[in-house]
Amino acid sequence: MGAYTEKIDKNVLVLSDKGKNLVKIKMDCFNGATAKLSFISPMHAPVMSCGDTVVIDTVQSLKSKGTIIFVMDAENYSEQTSKVTFTIYEEGGNTLTYEFPKNYTGTPAIVANDSSPFLTFFCKFT
Amino acid sequence: MKHFYFVILLLFTAPSIAQNRNPLTTDSLEQFQSPSFPAGSILGIQANEISQPKSLEALKLSVLNNFLDSNNNFAMPDNYAIEISPFMLSRRKNFNYATYIDPNFKQNFWQNLSFSIAATNQFIINDTTKTNAFSFGFRTLLLNGHAYKDDADTYRKLLNSNDRYSADKARIMVQMAYYAMEQGDSFKLNFDSLSTYLNRELPDSVKTFLPEILASMRTDTVFQKTITTADLNTAFEAAFDQATDRDTRVQKAVTMTQTIRNERYGFRVELNGAMGLNFPTNEFEYSIIPRSGLWLTAGYTPRTKHQENGQKVVDGVSNFDFLCLARYIWTNDQFVRTYAPVDSSFSQVNDVFDIGFRINYKYQKFSAGAEGIYRQSLGDQSQNTYKLNLNLNYELRNNIILTYNFGKNYNSFGSQGDLVSTLSLNFGLMSLTYKDLKNAASKL
């Protein structure tokens, strides 16, 4: 069980110039983990679950905001390592995949086999 | 022959070794069932044809047929069947207790979809010619009954509660992270300013524990110096978990998962399909599809109530369950007329429609089933026939079942008689374990 914070410039998604395009996020959980993910957006409910895909915002809006903060709280009662993938993509555009704990480079270092990670990470939209 | 003995020995001992290594990972959640492969059914090498709803094994292997020849010597089996579940072999994305106990239609279909292959080198045509035959089948559940209501309800409440805490925790931290971002890369935290910010930005529904959390954070010595977002994240998590008694909540869920009952009651409907393939000249280049079929098996397991410890009435599942079958089989009449397969299940030259009924009884490691199938020829009514079968199973050990079948097969125009008497061994590998499901659910 640890609280992890990813580097702010770790995840960058380059968006197109089609301002009305939607940018979405999908969260998938593995090894039996369950998780809740929260971020602030006017276009969706404040919390999403494993397997959900939701709209983050439009390209135009995200370019003006710059960075979106995401916070995930995961549980895994089997005490297996919680593994969660986040796929952030522009419809018809680029895709960014961030996998925890595999791609984590933040502070503090990962506790081995953490079943209940609490993760804050960022995505910069340019 | 030595190789066969060795394989049998290996299959018997391998599960034992695995269990000794880690009992938790091999504590199968679902009881392995007696064999019933769609592929084996269409080829006529499987005595019992009305299958129980499948259990969640990644891989099932069945050695069908007698182990003793006519001189009572140990004989190499002639017929084999194997069934694999793509879902159970996959990474099981987003699979947890919720999607197991209360799956929607799509989850049900995918989690229970399996493919089977059966093979025999004793497919006899033209009275005496032994040929090779294969068959390919699939099956999945369209309806999967219900889990124990008491368990499901209690679990649902606990997991929903845990989910709400996780959601609130993430929502509060998002706001804290935005507050921290406004302060810069490192900053000295002003609790009054943070409190005002959070009370303004967060809805009342997530503020229940906020005063306690902030009070707890104030005592953390990390805030006596300049901090980063990571410091704030760590301190907040500790304070939130303490305020909401996370350790107790998690331990409750762990304990409940370990004691969950796996039987299901109510209606279950299974869709099956299979296609046979014969090589009448035993040459790879020449093959014929003798027949193919599509069928539905509907089952009902009654729900019971009983006294436990002389007081509490608990939901239970009956030792009996009832199944019925409706099956359509397309027959390649040209194949039947040309090669005259001996197996009595191929006695029709027309398409057939089967209606069957089966009753199962299970008591501890022993189970039995009796089934009857009426086969109506869709061409020549005089070819209508029926089949009766008694099926006895004994679970030798976890995921290994010995099965004996005895009965009357369909009327045959061949000369092999209609008596059914077979013994088979069935192996379930990589079945669903408690460890696979010991997870909180987010979708109940």
Short mmCIF file of C-alpha atoms in Angstrom, two decimals, chain A residues 1-6 8 26-40 46-47 49-52 67-80 83 85 99 107-108 115-120 122, chain B residues 24 91-96 155 159 162-175 177-178 181 185 229-231 233-237 241 246-247 249-251 253-254 257 434-443:
data_model
loop_
_atom_site.label_atom_id
_atom_site.label_comp_id
_atom_site.label_asym_id
_atom_site.label_seq_id
_atom_site.Cartn_x
_atom_site.Cartn_y
_atom_site.Cartn_z
CA MET A 1 0.00 0.00 0.00
CA GLY A 2 1.63 3.21 -1.16
CA ALA A 3 0.84 6.70 -2.38
CA TYR A 4 2.58 7.38 -5.65
CA THR A 5 2.98 10.58 -7.62
CA GLU A 6 4.14 10.40 -11.22
CA ILE A 8 4.35 15.88 -14.16
CA LYS A 26 -10.10 4.06 -20.91
CA MET A 27 -9.09 2.26 -17.71
CA ASP A 28 -8.53 -1.52 -17.65
CA CYS A 29 -7.65 -3.53 -14.55
CA PHE A 30 -5.74 -6.81 -14.37
CA ASN A 31 -4.76 -9.41 -11.78
CA GLY A 32 -8.17 -8.99 -10.17
CA ALA A 33 -7.62 -5.37 -9.23
CA THR A 34 -10.50 -2.95 -8.95
CA ALA A 35 -9.98 0.78 -9.13
CA LYS A 36 -11.61 4.18 -9.15
CA LEU A 37 -10.23 7.00 -11.24
CA SER A 38 -11.12 10.63 -10.75
CA PHE A 39 -10.32 13.76 -12.74
CA ILE A 40 -12.05 17.07 -13.29
CA PRO A 46 -16.33 12.64 -11.45
CA VAL A 47 -15.37 8.96 -10.99
CA SER A 49 -14.39 2.31 -12.86
CA CYS A 50 -12.42 -0.52 -14.44
CA GLY A 51 -13.47 -1.11 -18.03
CA ASP A 52 -15.01 2.36 -18.43
CA THR A 67 -2.48 19.55 -18.04
CA ILE A 68 -5.12 17.26 -16.51
CA ILE A 69 -4.59 15.60 -13.12
CA PHE A 70 -5.77 12.01 -12.62
CA VAL A 71 -6.01 10.18 -9.28
CA MET A 72 -6.55 6.42 -9.02
CA ASP A 73 -7.29 4.36 -5.93
CA ALA A 74 -6.95 0.60 -6.45
CA GLU A 75 -7.73 -2.39 -4.25
CA ASN A 76 -6.78 -6.03 -4.73
CA TYR A 77 -7.81 -8.32 -1.90
CA SER A 78 -5.92 -11.27 -3.35
CA GLU A 79 -2.71 -9.44 -2.46
CA GLN A 80 -1.55 -9.81 -6.03
CA LYS A 83 -1.98 -3.70 -12.55
CA THR A 85 -3.61 0.48 -17.81
CA GLU A 99 0.57 1.27 -17.44
CA THR A 107 8.10 9.49 -6.28
CA PRO A 108 8.39 7.49 -4.09
CA SER A 115 -1.87 -4.55 -4.16
CA SER A 116 -3.46 -1.23 -3.16
CA PRO A 117 -1.69 1.65 -4.87
CA PHE A 118 -2.94 5.22 -4.66
CA LEU A 119 -1.64 7.02 -7.74
CA THR A 120 -1.62 10.63 -8.88
CA PHE A 122 -0.69 13.91 -15.04
CA LEU B 24 -4.60 -20.87 -2.15
CA ARG B 91 -5.36 -11.97 -18.97
CA ARG B 92 -9.00 -11.76 -17.76
CA LYS B 93 -9.26 -8.01 -18.21
CA ASN B 94 -11.57 -6.31 -15.71
CA PHE B 95 -12.59 -9.67 -14.23
CA ASN B 96 -13.48 -9.62 -10.57
CA TYR B 155 -20.99 -8.72 -0.65
CA LEU B 159 -18.08 -3.65 -1.98
CA ASN B 162 -15.54 0.29 -0.27
CA ASP B 163 -16.06 1.68 -3.75
CA ARG B 164 -17.57 4.85 -2.36
CA TYR B 165 -14.55 5.37 -0.09
CA SER B 166 -12.18 4.85 -3.03
CA ALA B 167 -14.15 7.28 -5.16
CA ASP B 168 -14.20 9.95 -2.43
CA LYS B 169 -10.49 9.46 -1.79
CA ALA B 170 -9.66 10.01 -5.47
CA ARG B 171 -11.98 13.02 -5.75
CA ILE B 172 -10.49 14.80 -2.74
CA MET B 173 -6.92 14.13 -3.90
CA VAL B 174 -7.64 15.51 -7.37
CA GLN B 175 -8.65 18.82 -5.80
CA ALA B 177 -3.34 18.14 -6.46
CA TYR B 178 -4.80 21.13 -8.33
CA MET B 181 -0.13 22.79 -8.68
CA ASP B 185 6.76 22.70 -7.49
CA THR B 229 2.71 17.25 -4.40
CA ALA B 230 4.12 13.79 -3.66
CA ASP B 231 4.46 14.66 0.06
CA ASN B 233 -0.32 12.73 -1.66
CA THR B 234 1.40 10.46 0.86
CA ALA B 235 0.19 12.36 3.92
CA PHE B 236 -3.37 12.56 2.62
CA GLU B 237 -3.57 8.83 1.92
CA ASP B 241 -7.21 5.52 5.41
CA ARG B 246 -9.49 1.09 5.68
CA ASP B 247 -7.65 -1.89 7.19
CA ARG B 249 -12.87 -2.70 5.63
CA VAL B 250 -10.34 -4.51 3.46
CA GLN B 251 -9.99 -7.41 5.89
CA ALA B 253 -13.81 -8.19 2.11
CA VAL B 254 -10.92 -10.66 2.17
CA THR B 257 -14.37 -13.75 -0.40
CA TYR B 434 -10.43 -18.13 -5.02
CA LYS B 435 -7.33 -16.11 -5.72
CA ASP B 436 -8.75 -15.17 -9.10
CA LEU B 437 -11.78 -13.66 -7.47
CA LYS B 438 -10.64 -12.39 -4.13
CA ASN B 439 -11.10 -8.86 -5.24
CA ALA B 440 -13.49 -6.13 -4.44
CA ALA B 441 -16.00 -5.42 -7.14
CA SER B 442 -16.80 -2.04 -8.53
CA LYS B 443 -19.85 -2.81 -10.60
#
